[in-house]
Amino acid sequence: QVQLVESGGGLVQPGGSLRLSCAASGSFFSINDMGWYRQTPGKERELVAAITNGGNTNYADSVKGRFTISRDNAKNTVYLQMNSLKPEDTAVYYCYARRDFVRYWGKGTLVTVSS
């Protein structure tokens, strides 16, 4: 079983920065991919960023150039560095981890970008 613990959400001003962290724990051999989704009421859940265990990354067009995803394989932790935040980035951010055919989810952390 894999549990995901997220941290780093909160309230920030437009143009500010925030770093989200998600640590995987439990009994497992390895994790393949990790990443972040976000969701705002009334909108589809959006894949924000993903990273493979080999370090390949993918980003939503809306966050390219502003967000950076990284991972520490030794700690089974994925990070999302968010810079130049905009009000439209406001959402609940969900961490995920994939191991083989199973997808695990965090409980979500709220990011609010407002002045």
N, CA, C and O atoms as a printed pandas DataFrame, in Angstrom:
     atom_number atom_name residue_name chain_id  residue_number  x_coord  y_coord  z_coord
0              1         N          GLN        A               1    0.843   -1.187    0.000
1              2        CA          GLN        A               1    0.000    0.000    0.000
2              3         C          GLN        A               1    0.882    1.242    0.000
3              4         O          GLN        A               1    1.962    1.262    0.591
4              5         N          VAL        A               2    0.400    2.262   -0.668
5              6        CA          VAL        A               2    1.121    3.516   -0.762
6              7         C          VAL        A               2    0.234    4.634   -0.229
7              8         O          VAL        A               2   -0.928    4.760   -0.616
8              9         N          GLN        A               3    0.787    5.429    0.648
9             10        CA          GLN        A               3    0.114    6.623    1.134
10            11         C          GLN        A               3    0.890    7.854    0.685
11            12         O          GLN        A               3    2.121    7.859    0.695
12            13         N          LEU        A               4    0.173    8.883    0.297
13            14        CA          LEU        A               4    0.778   10.112   -0.174
14            15         C          LEU        A               4    0.445   11.237    0.790
15            16         O          LEU        A               4   -0.720   11.467    1.113
16            17         N          VAL        A               5    1.459   11.926    1.239
17            18        CA          VAL        A               5    1.297   13.030    2.167
18            19         C          VAL        A               5    1.754   14.305    1.486
19            20         O          VAL        A               5    2.917   14.435    1.104
20            21         N          GLU        A               6    0.833   15.241    1.338
21            22        CA          GLU        A               6    1.100   16.487    0.657
22            23         C          GLU        A               6    1.327   17.606    1.665
23            24         O          GLU        A               6    0.822   17.575    2.788
24            25         N          SER        A               7    2.090   18.581    1.236
25            26        CA          SER        A               7    2.319   19.760    2.053
26            27         C          SER        A               7    2.679   20.926    1.148
27            28         O          SER        A               7    3.073   20.737   -0.003
28            29         N          GLY        A               8    2.542   22.121    1.676
29            30        CA          GLY        A               8    2.977   23.308    0.966
30            31         C          GLY        A               8    1.881   24.196    0.428
31            32         O          GLY        A               8    2.161   25.297   -0.044
32            33         N          GLY        A               9    0.643   23.751    0.485
33            34        CA          GLY        A               9   -0.442   24.581   -0.003
34            35         C          GLY        A               9   -0.697   25.760    0.911
35            36         O          GLY        A               9   -0.239   25.791    2.053
36            37         N          GLY        A              10   -1.431   26.727    0.396
37            38        CA          GLY        A              10   -1.747   27.895    1.185
38            39         C          GLY        A              10   -2.181   29.054    0.331
39            40         O          GLY        A              10   -2.517   28.897   -0.843
40            41         N          LEU        A              11   -2.168   30.223    0.939
41            42        CA          LEU        A              11   -2.572   31.459    0.287
42            43         C          LEU        A              11   -1.344   32.266   -0.108
43            44         O          LEU        A              11   -0.464   32.522    0.715
44            45         N          VAL        A              12   -1.294   32.661   -1.365
45            46        CA          VAL        A              12   -0.192   33.478   -1.858
46            47         C          VAL        A              12   -0.739   34.599   -2.728
47            48         O          VAL        A              12   -1.845   34.506   -3.261
48            49         N          GLN        A              13    0.043   35.649   -2.862
49            50        CA          GLN        A              13   -0.340   36.760   -3.710
50            51         C          GLN        A              13   -0.003   36.479   -5.163
51            52         O          GLN        A              13    0.918   35.711   -5.442
52            53         N          PRO        A              14   -0.726   37.084   -6.095
53            54        CA          PRO        A              14   -0.356   36.950   -7.503
54            55         C          PRO        A              14    1.099   37.352   -7.727
55            56         O          PRO        A              14    1.578   38.348   -7.185
56            57         N          GLY        A              15    1.781   36.559   -8.532
57            58        CA          GLY        A              15    3.196   36.786   -8.768
58            59         C          GLY        A              15    4.102   36.098   -7.776
59            60         O          GLY        A              15    5.318   36.064   -7.964
60            61         N          GLY        A              16    3.533   35.556   -6.735
61            62        CA          GLY        A              16    4.312   34.883   -5.722
62            63         C          GLY        A              16    4.674   33.466   -6.102
63            64         O          GLY        A              16    4.363   32.996   -7.196
64            65         N          SER        A              17    5.335   32.798   -5.182
65            66        CA          SER        A              17    5.802   31.438   -5.408
66            67         C          SER        A              17    5.377   30.528   -4.275
67            68         O          SER        A              17    5.142   30.963   -3.148
68            69         N          LEU        A              18    5.287   29.266   -4.605
69            70        CA          LEU        A              18    4.909   28.263   -3.635
70            71         C          LEU        A              18    5.492   26.934   -4.093
71            72         O          LEU        A              18    5.570   26.663   -5.291
72            73         N          ARG        A              19    5.893   26.121   -3.152
73            74        CA          ARG        A              19    6.391   24.798   -3.493
74            75         C          ARG        A              19    5.574   23.731   -2.782
75            76         O          ARG        A              19    5.462   23.725   -1.556
76            77         N          LEU        A              20    5.013   22.840   -3.565
77            78        CA          LEU        A              20    4.271   21.718   -3.037
78            79         C          LEU        A              20    5.175   20.495   -2.951
79            80         O          LEU        A              20    6.038   20.279   -3.801
80            81         N          SER        A              21    4.962   19.711   -1.919
81            82        CA          SER        A              21    5.702   18.472   -1.743
82            83         C          SER        A              21    4.730   17.329   -1.535
83            84         O          SER        A              21    3.651   17.509   -0.970
84            85         N          CYS        A              22    5.116   16.170   -1.990
85            86        CA          CYS        A              22    4.298   14.981   -1.820
86            87         C          CYS        A              22    5.218   13.798   -1.599
87            88         O          CYS        A              22    6.001   13.431   -2.475
88            89         N          ALA        A              23    5.119   13.213   -0.435
89            90        CA          ALA        A              23    5.965   12.091   -0.067
90            91         C          ALA        A              23    5.156   10.802   -0.044
91            92         O          ALA        A              23    4.089   10.733    0.564
92            93         N          ALA        A              24    5.671    9.806   -0.703
93            94        CA          ALA        A              24    5.036    8.495   -0.724
94            95         C          ALA        A              24    5.637    7.614    0.358
95            96         O          ALA        A              24    6.855    7.562    0.532
96            97         N          SER        A              25    4.782    6.934    1.067
97            98        CA          SER        A              25    5.232    6.031    2.109
98            99         C          SER        A              25    4.391    4.765    2.082
99           100         O          SER        A              25    3.317    4.725    1.481
100          101         N          GLY        A              26    4.892    3.744    2.735
101          102        CA          GLY        A              26    4.198    2.479    2.779
102          103         C          GLY        A              26    5.089    1.345    2.336
103          104         O          GLY        A              26    6.311    1.473    2.271
104          105         N          SER        A              27    4.458    0.247    2.038
105          106        CA          SER        A              27    5.177   -0.947    1.617
106          107         C          SER        A              27    5.083   -1.083    0.101
107          108         O          SER        A              27    4.021   -1.377   -0.448
108          109         N          PHE        A              28    6.198   -0.865   -0.550
109          110        CA          PHE        A              28    6.249   -0.981   -2.000
110          111         C          PHE        A              28    7.697   -1.119   -2.445
111          112         O          PHE        A              28    8.628   -0.765   -1.721
112          113         N          PHE        A              29    7.857   -1.632   -3.633
113          114        CA          PHE        A              29    9.197   -1.806   -4.173
114          115         C          PHE        A              29    9.697   -0.548   -4.864
115          116         O          PHE        A              29   10.822   -0.105   -4.635
116          117         N          SER        A              30    8.858    0.017   -5.702
117          118        CA          SER        A              30    9.242    1.222   -6.422
118          119         C          SER        A              30    7.997    1.932   -6.924
119          120         O          SER        A              30    6.911    1.354   -6.978
120          121         N          ILE        A              31    8.171    3.183   -7.286
121          122        CA          ILE        A              31    7.112    3.995   -7.879
122          123         C          ILE        A              31    7.548    4.398   -9.271
123          124         O          ILE        A              31    8.691    4.804   -9.482
124          125         N          ASN        A              32    6.646    4.285  -10.207
125          126        CA          ASN        A              32    6.967    4.611  -11.582
126          127         C          ASN        A              32    6.870    6.115  -11.840
127          128         O          ASN        A              32    7.886    6.804  -11.927
128          129         N          ASP        A              33    5.653    6.611  -11.961
129          130        CA          ASP        A              33    5.428    8.020  -12.249
130          131         C          ASP        A              33    4.820    8.732  -11.055
131          132         O          ASP        A              33    4.123    8.122  -10.245
132          133         N          MET        A              34    5.085   10.009  -10.951
133          134        CA          MET        A              34    4.457   10.858   -9.960
134          135         C          MET        A              34    4.087   12.174  -10.618
135          136         O          MET        A              34    4.675   12.565  -11.626
136          137         N          GLY        A              35    3.114   12.847  -10.041
137          138        CA          GLY        A              35    2.727   14.115  -10.620
138          139         C          GLY        A              35    1.620   14.794   -9.854
139          140         O          GLY        A              35    1.280   14.419   -8.732
140          141         N          TRP        A              36    1.067   15.809  -10.497
141          142        CA          TRP        A              36    0.060   16.655   -9.872
142          143         C          TRP        A              36   -1.091   16.930  -10.821
143          144         O          TRP        A              36   -0.883   17.249  -11.992
144          145         N          TYR        A              37   -2.297   16.806  -10.310
145          146        CA          TYR        A              37   -3.503   17.281  -10.943
146          147         C          TYR        A              37   -4.050   18.445  -10.129
147          148         O          TYR        A              37   -3.695   18.622   -8.963
148          149         N          ARG        A              38   -4.909   19.226  -10.747
149          150        CA          ARG        A              38   -5.610   20.251  -10.011
150          151         C          ARG        A              38   -7.046   20.332  -10.504
151          152         O          ARG        A              38   -7.354   19.974  -11.641
152          153         N          GLN        A              39   -7.918   20.810   -9.622
153          154        CA          GLN        A              39   -9.326   20.887   -9.964
154          155         C          GLN        A              39   -9.983   22.069   -9.274
155          156         O          GLN        A              39   -9.773   22.321   -8.088
156          157         N          THR        A              40  -10.774   22.778  -10.042
157          158        CA          THR        A              40  -11.596   23.875   -9.558
158          159         C          THR        A              40  -13.050   23.495   -9.765
159          160         O          THR        A              40  -13.381   22.898  -10.789
160          161         N          PRO        A              41  -13.934   23.821   -8.822
161          162        CA          PRO        A              41  -15.347   23.483   -8.997
162          163         C          PRO        A              41  -15.887   23.948  -10.340
163          164         O          PRO        A              41  -15.680   25.092  -10.745
164          165         N          GLY        A              42  -16.580   23.052  -11.022
165          166        CA          GLY        A              42  -17.145   23.365  -12.313
166          167         C          GLY        A              42  -16.227   23.134  -13.489
167          168         O          GLY        A              42  -16.627   23.338  -14.635
168          169         N          LYS        A              43  -15.012   22.716  -13.229
169          170        CA          LYS        A              43  -14.050   22.483  -14.299
170          171         C          LYS        A              43  -13.531   21.057  -14.250
171          172         O          LYS        A              43  -13.586   20.388  -13.218
172          173         N          GLU        A              44  -13.030   20.612  -15.385
173          174        CA          GLU        A              44  -12.443   19.288  -15.463
174          175         C          GLU        A              44  -11.134   19.242  -14.684
175          176         O          GLU        A              44  -10.402   20.227  -14.593
176          177         N          ARG        A              45  -10.867   18.075  -14.133
177          178        CA          ARG        A              45   -9.586   17.874  -13.497
178          179         C          ARG        A              45   -8.480   17.965  -14.534
179          180         O          ARG        A              45   -8.580   17.367  -15.606
180          181         N          GLU        A              46   -7.451   18.693  -14.229
181          182        CA          GLU        A              46   -6.391   18.994  -15.176
182          183         C          GLU        A              46   -5.069   18.428  -14.700
183          184         O          GLU        A              46   -4.677   18.617  -13.549
184          185         N          LEU        A              47   -4.390   17.737  -15.588
185          186        CA          LEU        A              47   -3.034   17.297  -15.293
186          187         C          LEU        A              47   -2.109   18.501  -15.387
187          188         O          LEU        A              47   -1.991   19.126  -16.440
188          189         N          VAL        A              48   -1.463   18.814  -14.291
189          190        CA          VAL        A              48   -0.577   19.965  -14.233
190          191         C          VAL        A              48    0.826   19.599  -14.675
191          192         O          VAL        A              48    1.410   20.256  -15.537
192          193         N          ALA        A              49    1.355   18.558  -14.085
193          194        CA          ALA        A              49    2.716   18.141  -14.383
194          195         C          ALA        A              49    2.913   16.702  -13.968
195          196         O          ALA        A              49    2.265   16.216  -13.040
196          197         N          ALA        A              50    3.802   16.029  -14.653
197          198        CA          ALA        A              50    4.116   14.648  -14.340
198          199         C          ALA        A              50    5.594   14.404  -14.581
199          200         O          ALA        A              50    6.229   15.077  -15.393
200          201         N          ILE        A              51    6.122   13.442  -13.870
201          202        CA          ILE        A              51    7.525   13.088  -14.022
202          203         C          ILE        A              51    7.677   11.586  -13.880
203          204         O          ILE        A              51    7.097   10.978  -12.980
204          205         N          THR        A              52    8.450   10.995  -14.762
205          206        CA          THR        A              52    8.694    9.571  -14.707
206          207         C          THR        A              52    9.859    9.270  -13.777
207          208         O          THR        A              52   10.569   10.172  -13.332
208          209         N          ASN        A              53   10.041    7.991  -13.492
209          210        CA          ASN        A              53   11.172    7.627  -12.645
210          211         C          ASN        A              53   12.500    7.848  -13.347
211          212         O          ASN        A              53   13.552    7.843  -12.708
212          213         N          GLY        A              54   12.457    8.042  -14.655
213          214        CA          GLY        A              54   13.655    8.364  -15.402
214          215         C          GLY        A              54   13.923    9.848  -15.532
215          216         O          GLY        A              54   14.947   10.250  -16.085
216          217         N          GLY        A              55   13.008   10.670  -15.025
217          218        CA          GLY        A              55   13.216   12.108  -15.037
218          219         C          GLY        A              55   12.553   12.857  -16.175
219          220         O          GLY        A              55   12.697   14.076  -16.265
220          221         N          ASN        A              56   11.836   12.175  -17.043
221          222        CA          ASN        A              56   11.111   12.861  -18.105
222          223         C          ASN        A              56    9.910   13.589  -17.534
223          224         O          ASN        A              56    9.218   13.067  -16.660
224          225         N          THR        A              57    9.662   14.790  -18.025
225          226        CA          THR        A              57    8.599   15.624  -17.482
226          227         C          THR        A              57    7.611   16.042  -18.558
227          228         O          THR        A              57    7.948   16.124  -19.739
228          229         N          ASN        A              58    6.390   16.302  -18.125
229          230        CA          ASN        A              58    5.344   16.844  -18.969
230          231         C          ASN        A              58    4.600   17.919  -18.192
231          232         O          ASN        A              58    4.390   17.793  -16.986
232          233         N          TYR        A              59    4.205   18.972  -18.889
233          234        CA          TYR        A              59    3.505   20.081  -18.263
234          235         C          TYR        A              59    2.281   20.468  -19.065
235          236         O          TYR        A              59    2.252   20.349  -20.290
236          237         N          ALA        A              60    1.269   20.934  -18.349
237          238        CA          ALA        A              60    0.153   21.567  -19.021
238          239         C          ALA        A              60    0.624   22.863  -19.661
239          240         O          ALA        A              60    1.495   23.548  -19.124
240          241         N          ASP        A              61    0.049   23.196  -20.804
241          242        CA          ASP        A              61    0.448   24.414  -21.493
242          243         C          ASP        A              61    0.291   25.653  -20.614
243          244         O          ASP        A              61    1.065   26.603  -20.725
244          245         N          SER        A              62   -0.699   25.636  -19.755
245          246        CA          SER        A              62   -0.993   26.799  -18.937
246          247         C          SER        A              62    0.063   27.083  -17.874
247          248         O          SER        A              62    0.096   28.179  -17.315
248          249         N          VAL        A              63    0.920   26.116  -17.592
249          250        CA          VAL        A              63    1.912   26.301  -16.534
250          251         C          VAL        A              63    3.340   26.226  -17.038
251          252         O          VAL        A              63    4.275   26.421  -16.262
252          253         N          LYS        A              64    3.529   25.951  -18.308
253          254        CA          LYS        A              64    4.876   25.862  -18.854
254          255         C          LYS        A              64    5.624   27.176  -18.666
255          256         O          LYS        A              64    5.090   28.257  -18.915
256          257         N          GLY        A              65    6.849   27.059  -18.228
257          258        CA          GLY        A              65    7.661   28.232  -17.979
258          259         C          GLY        A              65    7.492   28.816  -16.601
259          260         O          GLY        A              65    8.285   29.665  -16.193
260          261         N          ARG        A              66    6.479   28.385  -15.869
261          262        CA          ARG        A              66    6.235   28.900  -14.531
262          263         C          ARG        A              66    6.378   27.824  -13.456
263          264         O          ARG        A              66    6.851   28.100  -12.353
264          265         N          PHE        A              67    5.973   26.612  -13.778
265          266        CA          PHE        A              67    6.028   25.516  -12.816
266          267         C          PHE        A              67    7.152   24.560  -13.179
267          268         O          PHE        A              67    7.479   24.381  -14.352
268          269         N          THR        A              68    7.729   23.958  -12.172
269          270        CA          THR        A              68    8.764   22.960  -12.371
270          271         C          THR        A              68    8.502   21.767  -11.462
271          272         O          THR        A              68    8.354   21.918  -10.249
272          273         N          ILE        A              69    8.448   20.597  -12.053
273          274        CA          ILE        A              69    8.264   19.384  -11.278
274          275         C          ILE        A              69    9.603   18.667  -11.147
275          276         O          ILE        A              69   10.398   18.639  -12.087
276          277         N          SER        A              70    9.837   18.103  -10.002
277          278        CA          SER        A              70   11.055   17.351   -9.756
278          279         C          SER        A              70   10.750   16.243   -8.762
279          280         O          SER        A              70    9.692   16.228   -8.133
280          281         N          ARG        A              71   11.682   15.326   -8.631
281          282        CA          ARG        A              71   11.476   14.239   -7.678
282          283         C          ARG        A              71   12.793   13.808   -7.075
283          284         O          ARG        A              71   13.854   13.927   -7.687
284          285         N          ASP        A              72   12.698   13.312   -5.882
285          286        CA          ASP        A              72   13.818   12.734   -5.175
286          287         C          ASP        A              72   13.497   11.260   -5.011
287          288         O          ASP        A              72   12.701   10.883   -4.152
288          289         N          ASN        A              73   14.108   10.438   -5.825
289          290        CA          ASN        A              73   13.783    9.020   -5.815
290          291         C          ASN        A              73   14.147    8.346   -4.494
291          292         O          ASN        A              73   13.460    7.425   -4.053
292          293         N          ALA        A              74   15.215    8.803   -3.873
293          294        CA          ALA        A              74   15.618    8.221   -2.602
294          295         C          ALA        A              74   14.571    8.453   -1.522
295          296         O          ALA        A              74   14.396    7.627   -0.626
296          297         N          LYS        A              75   13.880    9.579   -1.614
297          298        CA          LYS        A              75   12.858    9.913   -0.632
298          299         C          LYS        A              75   11.444    9.625   -1.123
299          300         O          LYS        A              75   10.474    9.827   -0.393
300          301         N          ASN        A              76   11.331    9.157   -2.354
301          302        CA          ASN        A              76   10.018    8.927   -2.958
302          303         C          ASN        A              76    9.125   10.150   -2.815
303          304         O          ASN        A              76    7.965   10.054   -2.413
304          305         N          THR        A              77    9.685   11.282   -3.149
305          306        CA          THR        A              77    9.004   12.550   -2.993
306          307         C          THR        A              77    9.003   13.309   -4.305
307          308         O          THR        A              77   10.010   13.353   -5.012
308          309         N          VAL        A              78    7.874   13.900   -4.622
309          310        CA          VAL        A              78    7.755   14.737   -5.800
310          311         C          VAL        A              78    7.469   16.166   -5.353
311          312         O          VAL        A              78    6.759   16.392   -4.373
312          313         N          TYR        A              79    8.025   17.116   -6.076
313          314        CA          TYR        A              79    7.868   18.519   -5.755
314          315         C          TYR        A              79    7.263   19.264   -6.942
315          316         O          TYR        A              79    7.451   18.881   -8.096
316          317         N          LEU        A              80    6.556   20.303   -6.642
317          318        CA          LEU        A              80    6.049   21.192   -7.669
318          319         C          LEU        A              80    6.380   22.614   -7.260
319          320         O          LEU        A              80    5.751   23.181   -6.367
320          321         N          GLN        A              81    7.371   23.181   -7.922
321          322        CA          GLN        A              81    7.740   24.563   -7.683
322          323         C          GLN        A              81    6.883   25.454   -8.572
323          324         O          GLN        A              81    6.925   25.338   -9.797
324          325         N          MET        A              82    6.118   26.329   -7.967
325          326        CA          MET        A              82    5.191   27.181   -8.694
326          327         C          MET        A              82    5.632   28.627   -8.548
327          328         O          MET        A              82    5.648   29.175   -7.446
328          329         N          ASN        A              83    5.986   29.230   -9.656
329          330        CA          ASN        A              83    6.411   30.619   -9.687
330          331         C          ASN        A              83    5.438   31.446  -10.515
331          332         O          ASN        A              83    4.650   30.915  -11.297
332          333         N          SER        A              84    5.511   32.743  -10.325
333          334        CA          SER        A              84    4.653   33.673  -11.073
334          335         C          SER        A              84    3.199   33.242  -11.023
335          336         O          SER        A              84    2.521   33.177  -12.049
336          337         N          LEU        A              85    2.740   32.954   -9.847
337          338        CA          LEU        A              85    1.395   32.426   -9.684
338          339         C          LEU        A              85    0.333   33.436  -10.096
339          340         O          LEU        A              85    0.470   34.640   -9.879
340          341         N          LYS        A              86   -0.716   32.915  -10.689
341          342        CA          LYS        A              86   -1.835   33.707  -11.163
342          343         C          LYS        A              86   -3.105   33.287  -10.446
343          344         O          LYS        A              86   -3.192   32.162   -9.954
344          345         N          PRO        A              87   -4.093   34.174  -10.377
345          346        CA          PRO        A              87   -5.356   33.787   -9.738
346          347         C          PRO        A              87   -5.973   32.533  -10.343
347          348         O          PRO        A              87   -6.609   31.757   -9.631
348          349         N          GLU        A              88   -5.797   32.324  -11.636
349          350        CA          GLU        A              88   -6.355   31.147  -12.275
350          351         C          GLU        A              88   -5.649   29.853  -11.882
351          352         O          GLU        A              88   -6.107   28.767  -12.236
352          353         N          ASP        A              89   -4.545   29.957  -11.157
353          354        CA          ASP        A              89   -3.893   28.775  -10.614
354          355         C          ASP        A              89   -4.583   28.273   -9.354
355          356         O          ASP        A              89   -4.277   27.185   -8.867
356          357         N          THR        A              90   -5.499   29.050   -8.834
357          358        CA          THR        A              90   -6.225   28.653   -7.643
358          359         C          THR        A              90   -6.978   27.350   -7.891
359          360         O          THR        A              90   -7.770   27.248   -8.827
360          361         N          ALA        A              91   -6.728   26.375   -7.059
361          362        CA          ALA        A              91   -7.339   25.062   -7.226
362          363         C          ALA        A              91   -6.923   24.168   -6.073
363          364         O          ALA        A              91   -6.042   24.510   -5.284
364          365         N          VAL        A              92   -7.567   23.030   -5.992
365          366        CA          VAL        A              92   -7.094   21.966   -5.131
366          367         C          VAL        A              92   -6.124   21.126   -5.945
367          368         O          VAL        A              92   -6.463   20.636   -7.022
368          369         N          TYR        A              93   -4.943   20.968   -5.434
369          370        CA          TYR        A              93   -3.905   20.222   -6.119
370          371         C          TYR        A              93   -3.787   18.833   -5.505
371          372         O          TYR        A              93   -3.658   18.679   -4.291
372          373         N          TYR        A              94   -3.836   17.834   -6.370
373          374        CA          TYR        A              94   -3.784   16.446   -5.947
374          375         C          TYR        A              94   -2.505   15.792   -6.446
375          376         O          TYR        A              94   -2.187   15.840   -7.634
376          377         N          CYS        A              95   -1.800   15.198   -5.545
377          378        CA          CYS        A              95   -0.619   14.430   -5.893
378          379         C          CYS        A              95   -1.026   13.007   -6.259
379          380         O          CYS        A              95   -1.957   12.447   -5.681
380          381         N          TYR        A              96   -0.326   12.439   -7.212
381          382        CA          TYR        A              96   -0.554   11.035   -7.532
382          383         C          TYR        A              96    0.771   10.311   -7.714
383          384         O          TYR        A              96    1.803   10.912   -8.011
384          385         N          ALA        A              97    0.702    9.027   -7.529
385          386        CA          ALA        A              97    1.838    8.154   -7.778
386          387         C          ALA        A              97    1.330    6.881   -8.421
387          388         O          ALA        A              97    0.284    6.355   -8.040
388          389         N          ARG        A              98    2.061    6.397   -9.379
389          390        CA          ARG        A              98    1.668    5.175  -10.059
390          391         C          ARG        A              98    2.706    4.098   -9.822
391          392         O          ARG        A              98    3.906    4.322   -9.978
392          393         N          ARG        A              99    2.236    2.956   -9.453
393          394        CA          ARG        A              99    3.072    1.780   -9.322
394          395         C          ARG        A              99    2.441    0.652  -10.119
395          396         O          ARG        A              99    1.381    0.137   -9.765
396          397         N          ASP        A             100    3.101    0.285  -11.183
397          398        CA          ASP        A             100    2.575   -0.717  -12.107
398          399         C          ASP        A             100    1.188   -0.295  -12.584
399          400         O          ASP        A             100    1.055    0.722  -13.264
400          401         N          PHE        A             101    0.154   -1.062  -12.237
401          402        CA          PHE        A             101   -1.189   -0.777  -12.716
402          403         C          PHE        A             101   -2.058   -0.067  -11.683
403          404         O          PHE        A             101   -3.261    0.089  -11.896
404          405         N          VAL        A             102   -1.480    0.358  -10.584
405          406        CA          VAL        A             102   -2.242    0.971   -9.509
406          407         C          VAL        A             102   -1.876    2.443   -9.388
407          408         O          VAL        A             102   -0.701    2.810   -9.412
408          409         N          ARG        A             103   -2.892    3.273   -9.260
409          410        CA          ARG        A             103   -2.716    4.704   -9.091
410          411         C          ARG        A             103   -3.136    5.108   -7.680
411          412         O          ARG        A             103   -4.227    4.766   -7.225
412          413         N          TYR        A             104   -2.272    5.827   -7.005
413          414        CA          TYR        A             104   -2.544    6.299   -5.660
414          415         C          TYR        A             104   -2.691    7.810   -5.670
415          416         O          TYR        A             104   -2.067    8.504   -6.472
416          417         N          TRP        A             105   -3.524    8.307   -4.770
417          418        CA          TRP        A             105   -3.828    9.723   -4.722
418          419         C          TRP        A             105   -3.647   10.286   -3.334
419          420         O          TRP        A             105   -3.911    9.620   -2.333
420          421         N          GLY        A             106   -3.190   11.526   -3.288
421          422        CA          GLY        A             106   -3.212   12.263   -2.052
422          423         C          GLY        A             106   -4.590   12.841   -1.802
423          424         O          GLY        A             106   -5.471   12.757   -2.657
424          425         N          LYS        A             107   -4.772   13.422   -0.642
425          426        CA          LYS        A             107   -6.065   13.990   -0.285
426          427         C          LYS        A             107   -6.301   15.368   -0.885
427          428         O          LYS        A             107   -7.426   15.868   -0.874
428          429         N          GLY        A             108   -5.273   15.969   -1.396
429          430        CA          GLY        A             108   -5.380   17.279   -2.004
430          431         C          GLY        A             108   -4.958   18.387   -1.060
431          432         O          GLY        A             108   -5.133   18.289    0.155
432          433         N          THR        A             109   -4.404   19.432   -1.627
433          434        CA          THR        A             109   -4.027   20.609   -0.863
434          435         C          THR        A             109   -4.477   21.848   -1.632
435          436         O          THR        A             109   -4.287   21.945   -2.845
436          437         N          LEU        A             110   -5.066   22.778   -0.919
437          438        CA          LEU        A             110   -5.643   23.958   -1.548
438          439         C          LEU        A             110   -4.593   25.031   -1.755
439          440         O          LEU        A             110   -3.873   25.411   -0.831
440          441         N          VAL        A             111   -4.523   25.509   -2.981
441          442        CA          VAL        A             111   -3.678   26.645   -3.327
442          443         C          VAL        A             111   -4.585   27.793   -3.744
443          444         O          VAL        A             111   -5.367   27.670   -4.687
444          445         N          THR        A             112   -4.473   28.893   -3.044
445          446        CA          THR        A             112   -5.278   30.071   -3.345
446          447         C          THR        A             112   -4.359   31.225   -3.699
447          448         O          THR        A             112   -3.491   31.607   -2.914
448          449         N          VAL        A             113   -4.555   31.771   -4.878
449          450        CA          VAL        A             113   -3.757   32.901   -5.345
450          451         C          VAL        A             113   -4.673   34.115   -5.402
451          452         O          VAL        A             113   -5.552   34.206   -6.260
452          453         N          SER        A             114   -4.461   35.027   -4.498
453          454        CA          SER        A             114   -5.348   36.180   -4.392
454          455         C          SER        A             114   -4.626   37.321   -3.704
455          456         O          SER        A             114   -3.759   37.109   -2.855
456          457         N          SER        A             115   -4.995   38.528   -4.083
457          458        CA          SER        A             115   -4.465   39.710   -3.435
458          459         C          SER        A             115   -5.351   40.175   -2.298
459          460         O          SER        A             115   -5.042   41.169   -1.642
